[in-house]
Amino acid sequence: MIELNTTISTDMFCYQCEQTVGGKGCTKMGVCGKNPEVASLQDLLVNQAKGLGYYATRLIEQGKEIDATLGRFAYDIMFTTLTNVNFDKETLHKLIIKAQTVKEALRKEAGVTGPAEAEYDAPASIEDQIRDGKKFHVLSGRDVLGEDIISLRELAIYGLKGYAAYGHHAAVLGYRDEASDKAFLGFLAKTLDQSLTVGDWVNINMDLGQKNLRVMELLDAANTGSYGNPVPTKVNINRVKGPFIVVSGHDLRDLKMLLEQTDGKGVNIYTHGEMLPAHGYPELKKYSHLVGNYGGAWQDQQKEFDNLPGAILMTTNCIQIPRASYEDRMFTSGVVQMPNCLHILADETGHKDFTPVIEKALSLAGFPEDEKPREILTGFGHNATLSHAGEIVEAVKSGAIRHFFLIGGCDGAKSGRNYYTDFATSTPQDTVILTLACGKYRFNKLDFGTVAGLPRLLDCGQCNDAYSAIKVAGALAEAFNCGINDLPLSMILSWYEQKAVVILLTLLSLGVKNIKLGPSLPAFLSPNVINVLVDNFNIAPISNVEADMKECLG
Ligand code: FSO
Ligand code: SF4
């Protein structure tokens, strides 16, 4: 057992996202704006989730029932600690206390003594919690366990944060899968098992990726079951006169509630960032005051929201610390929270009253005039894309379509991400580009033309819709009677935060090889772990566009 007083002497340590300082770790202050106190509370909260997982798993092994809400609570805890989600110390403090109560009840019922991390009792005061958080430093135990185990364990923990985000979004829409909840708690418990070997951890990560596929499928069922299958939809990216609210993040239910509550009130709604694909859903696009999409990807928000004459609702990541010029008009909901922004709470049915957001929008000037509309296309989820499966298969057989590129993943601020724009614009005319997540903002306003009667750029949706791309690839493999790796398909992925980590694990668990990943490889992967990925999956960092393109079209 690792001593709990092995505090490491940095103010904080976090290397869970791509923009971590020097490609190594944030030790003084997060590039994202996370300060050492928030980091400490988050580390402690993650430990609380591990403890919950530990005792819940023992109860499950004893054949006892666990509360149906436990999985959702564990998802919410882990999602809260994902990059660019929650910067509010008070919320983290309260969650630690709530987790302590739940953990104690589980421990009592299970009647077992767990490892020190699980047995640990969190103190009541925020100051003591901040102090104690350092005991659960990410790197604690590295001397005992070795860097490869720590690397694989953190890979699993970050994967679980992504899994949690998907589980949370499905649960918000009333979709729950008991087996997925139990598996999640079981993985949390495993992170406290110090007897596991490198080989065990490789298998655990593959299992986690596979189980996450089920959660992504559940989320797809939740989104399409609630709002219909997305259909190809043109979205205006220019301004419309009048008061407005910009809605960002991934939570479709928040958008739906806001659309209902603003109907007929003279307030226009714009999607922002990852909310863009919402325009494709029949039950959302039917609102005429859903007028368009505002701005680009998450990392441009401080510039784009500066003095914005409208209100902003952040439903999930990626939130950046707001500038003073707009923090009075920025609101949060769900797990996302900022100290100086009003948070809209849900009632016990999940309903939210967005009146403060609407009133703020009406009190601001809004856009003074209409701009000439300019449109981009979204809505090519698996249903819409596969409705053209016959034509696509024929076009591949005839040679009209030579290759598919999935250019998916997150955007970010670092230089080097121009690669993705250059790659997309270098794809030959007889190829199709599938996009996913916010990385597409690098090039989704460009005209790629058509191929075989289809647009060359097909947007499959948010990062939450990665299931769509997997389903399309699976259907094509079936049509050609081959494996996914034998398809004329290349995956050029960009990562930033932990949802991308779990998507990667899911792809690897499906045996997908030859993925190109950038803009840099995760800092938490040790050299040996990278070697395992290269040897087994031929995963490679992006290099230069010309060489990579040549290899893909090989
Ligand atoms: Fe982007 Fe942010 Fe969707 Fe991520 S908005 S980076 S993978 O949090 O969530 O794609
Ligand atoms: Fe640094 Fe990323 Fe962690 Fe923020 S989330 S502290 S930027 S590694």
Coordinates of C-alpha atoms in Angstrom, one line a residue, residues 228-440:
G228 CA -34.8 12.2 -34.2
N229 CA -32.0 11.2 -36.5
P230 CA -30.0 14.1 -37.8
V231 CA -30.6 15.1 -41.4
P232 CA -28.3 17.1 -43.6
T233 CA -28.9 20.8 -42.7
K234 CA -27.5 24.1 -43.9
V235 CA -26.5 26.4 -41.0
N236 CA -26.2 30.1 -41.3
I237 CA -22.9 31.3 -39.8
N238 CA -23.6 35.0 -40.1
R239 CA -25.5 37.3 -37.8
V240 CA -29.2 38.0 -37.6
K241 CA -30.6 41.2 -36.2
G242 CA -31.9 41.2 -32.6
P243 CA -31.3 39.9 -29.1
F244 CA -29.7 36.5 -28.8
I245 CA -28.3 33.7 -26.8
V246 CA -25.3 31.7 -27.8
V247 CA -25.4 28.1 -26.6
S248 CA -22.1 26.1 -26.4
G249 CA -21.1 22.7 -25.2
H250 CA -22.7 19.3 -26.0
D251 CA -25.9 19.1 -24.0
L252 CA -28.8 18.8 -26.4
R253 CA -31.4 18.7 -23.7
D254 CA -30.4 22.1 -22.4
L255 CA -30.7 23.5 -25.9
K256 CA -34.1 22.0 -26.3
M257 CA -35.4 23.5 -23.1
L258 CA -33.9 26.9 -24.0
L259 CA -35.6 26.7 -27.4
E260 CA -38.9 26.0 -25.8
Q261 CA -38.5 28.7 -23.3
T262 CA -37.5 31.4 -25.8
D263 CA -40.2 30.5 -28.4
G264 CA -42.0 33.6 -29.4
K265 CA -40.0 35.8 -27.0
G266 CA -38.0 37.6 -29.7
V267 CA -34.7 36.1 -28.8
N268 CA -32.6 34.3 -31.4
I269 CA -30.5 31.2 -30.5
Y270 CA -27.1 30.5 -32.0
T271 CA -25.2 27.3 -31.5
H272 CA -21.5 27.7 -30.7
G273 CA -18.6 25.2 -30.8
E274 CA -19.7 21.6 -30.3
M275 CA -23.4 22.5 -30.4
L276 CA -23.2 23.1 -34.2
P277 CA -24.5 19.6 -35.1
A278 CA -27.6 20.2 -33.1
H279 CA -29.0 22.0 -36.2
G280 CA -29.4 18.6 -37.8
Y281 CA -31.9 17.1 -35.3
P282 CA -35.5 17.4 -36.5
E283 CA -36.8 18.1 -33.0
L284 CA -34.4 21.0 -32.6
K285 CA -34.2 22.4 -36.1
K286 CA -38.0 22.9 -36.2
Y287 CA -37.6 26.1 -34.1
S288 CA -37.3 29.0 -36.5
H289 CA -35.5 31.1 -33.9
L290 CA -32.6 28.6 -33.9
V291 CA -31.0 31.0 -36.5
G292 CA -27.4 29.8 -36.9
N293 CA -24.0 29.1 -35.5
Y294 CA -21.8 31.8 -34.0
G295 CA -18.0 31.7 -34.0
G296 CA -15.5 28.9 -34.2
A297 CA -14.0 26.3 -31.8
W298 CA -13.7 26.6 -28.1
Q299 CA -10.2 28.2 -27.9
D300 CA -11.5 31.3 -29.7
Q301 CA -14.2 32.1 -27.2
Q302 CA -12.5 34.8 -25.2
K303 CA -11.9 36.8 -28.4
E304 CA -15.3 36.0 -29.8
F305 CA -17.3 36.6 -26.7
D306 CA -15.5 39.9 -25.8
N307 CA -18.2 42.5 -25.3
L308 CA -20.7 40.3 -27.0
P309 CA -24.1 42.0 -27.1
G310 CA -25.9 38.8 -26.1
A311 CA -26.1 36.1 -23.4
I312 CA -24.0 32.9 -23.4
L313 CA -25.0 29.5 -22.0
M314 CA -22.2 27.0 -21.5
T315 CA -23.7 23.6 -21.2
T316 CA -20.5 21.6 -21.0
N317 CA -16.8 21.9 -21.8
C318 CA -14.9 23.6 -23.2
I319 CA -15.3 26.7 -21.0
Q320 CA -12.5 29.2 -20.7
I321 CA -12.1 31.6 -17.8
P322 CA -14.3 34.5 -19.0
R323 CA -13.0 38.0 -19.5
A324 CA -14.6 40.7 -17.4
S325 CA -16.2 42.1 -20.5
Y326 CA -18.6 39.2 -20.7
E327 CA -18.6 37.3 -17.4
D328 CA -21.9 39.0 -16.4
R329 CA -23.6 37.6 -19.4
M330 CA -22.2 34.1 -19.3
F331 CA -24.2 31.3 -17.6
T332 CA -23.4 27.7 -16.9
S333 CA -25.4 24.6 -16.4
G334 CA -24.9 20.9 -15.8
V335 CA -21.4 19.9 -14.5
V336 CA -19.7 23.0 -16.0
Q337 CA -19.1 25.9 -13.6
M338 CA -17.2 29.1 -13.2
P339 CA -16.9 31.1 -9.9
N340 CA -18.3 34.4 -11.3
C341 CA -21.0 33.1 -13.6
L342 CA -24.6 32.3 -12.6
H343 CA -25.2 28.6 -12.6
I344 CA -28.7 27.4 -13.8
L345 CA -29.7 24.4 -11.6
A346 CA -31.9 21.6 -12.7
D347 CA -34.9 20.5 -10.5
E348 CA -35.4 16.9 -9.5
T349 CA -36.9 16.1 -13.0
G350 CA -33.9 17.7 -14.8
H351 CA -36.0 20.7 -15.8
K352 CA -34.1 24.0 -15.9
D353 CA -35.5 27.5 -15.8
F354 CA -33.5 29.6 -18.1
T355 CA -35.3 32.9 -17.3
P356 CA -32.1 34.7 -16.1
V357 CA -30.4 33.9 -19.4
I358 CA -33.4 35.1 -21.4
E359 CA -33.7 38.3 -19.4
K360 CA -30.1 39.0 -19.8
A361 CA -30.3 38.5 -23.6
L362 CA -33.3 40.9 -23.7
S363 CA -31.5 43.5 -21.7
L364 CA -28.6 43.6 -24.1
A365 CA -28.6 45.3 -27.5
G366 CA -28.3 42.2 -29.6
F367 CA -26.9 42.3 -33.1
P368 CA -27.8 45.6 -34.8
E369 CA -28.4 44.3 -38.3
D370 CA -28.7 41.3 -40.5
E371 CA -25.6 40.1 -42.3
K372 CA -25.9 38.4 -45.7
P373 CA -26.4 34.7 -44.8
R374 CA -23.5 32.3 -45.4
E375 CA -24.1 28.6 -44.9
I376 CA -22.2 25.5 -44.0
L377 CA -23.5 21.9 -43.8
T378 CA -24.0 19.5 -40.9
G379 CA -26.2 16.5 -40.1
F380 CA -24.4 13.5 -41.6
G381 CA -24.7 11.1 -38.7
H382 CA -24.8 7.4 -39.4
N383 CA -28.4 7.4 -40.4
A384 CA -28.1 10.1 -43.0
T385 CA -24.7 8.9 -44.3
L386 CA -25.8 5.3 -44.5
S387 CA -28.9 6.2 -46.4
H388 CA -26.5 6.8 -49.2
A389 CA -24.6 3.5 -48.5
G390 CA -25.6 2.0 -51.9
E391 CA -24.3 5.0 -53.9
I392 CA -21.2 5.2 -51.8
V393 CA -20.3 1.5 -52.3
E394 CA -20.9 1.8 -56.0
A395 CA -18.8 4.9 -56.2
V396 CA -15.9 3.1 -54.4
K397 CA -16.3 0.1 -56.7
S398 CA -16.3 2.3 -59.9
G399 CA -13.3 4.3 -58.6
A400 CA -15.3 7.5 -58.3
I401 CA -14.5 7.6 -54.6
R402 CA -10.8 6.7 -54.0
H403 CA -10.5 7.1 -50.3
F404 CA -12.1 8.3 -47.0
F405 CA -10.4 10.4 -44.4
L406 CA -11.8 10.7 -40.9
I407 CA -10.4 14.0 -39.7
G408 CA -11.8 14.0 -36.2
G409 CA -11.1 15.2 -32.8
C410 CA -10.6 18.4 -30.8
D411 CA -9.3 21.8 -31.7
G412 CA -6.9 23.7 -29.5
A413 CA -4.7 26.7 -29.3
K414 CA -1.3 25.3 -30.1
S415 CA 0.5 26.0 -33.3
G416 CA 0.9 22.8 -35.3
R417 CA -2.9 22.3 -35.6
N418 CA -2.7 24.0 -39.0
Y419 CA -1.7 20.6 -40.1
Y420 CA -5.3 19.5 -40.0
T421 CA -6.4 22.4 -42.3
D422 CA -3.5 21.7 -44.7
F423 CA -4.3 18.0 -44.6
A424 CA -8.0 18.6 -45.4
T425 CA -7.2 21.0 -48.2
S426 CA -4.7 18.6 -49.7
T427 CA -7.1 15.7 -50.0
P428 CA -7.7 14.8 -53.6
Q429 CA -11.1 15.6 -55.2
D430 CA -12.0 11.9 -55.5
T431 CA -11.9 11.5 -51.7
V432 CA -14.5 12.0 -48.9
I433 CA -13.7 13.8 -45.6
L434 CA -15.7 12.8 -42.5
T435 CA -15.5 15.2 -39.6
L436 CA -16.2 14.8 -35.9
A437 CA -15.9 17.2 -32.9
C438 CA -14.6 20.7 -32.8
G439 CA -11.4 20.1 -34.8
K440 CA -13.5 20.7 -38.0

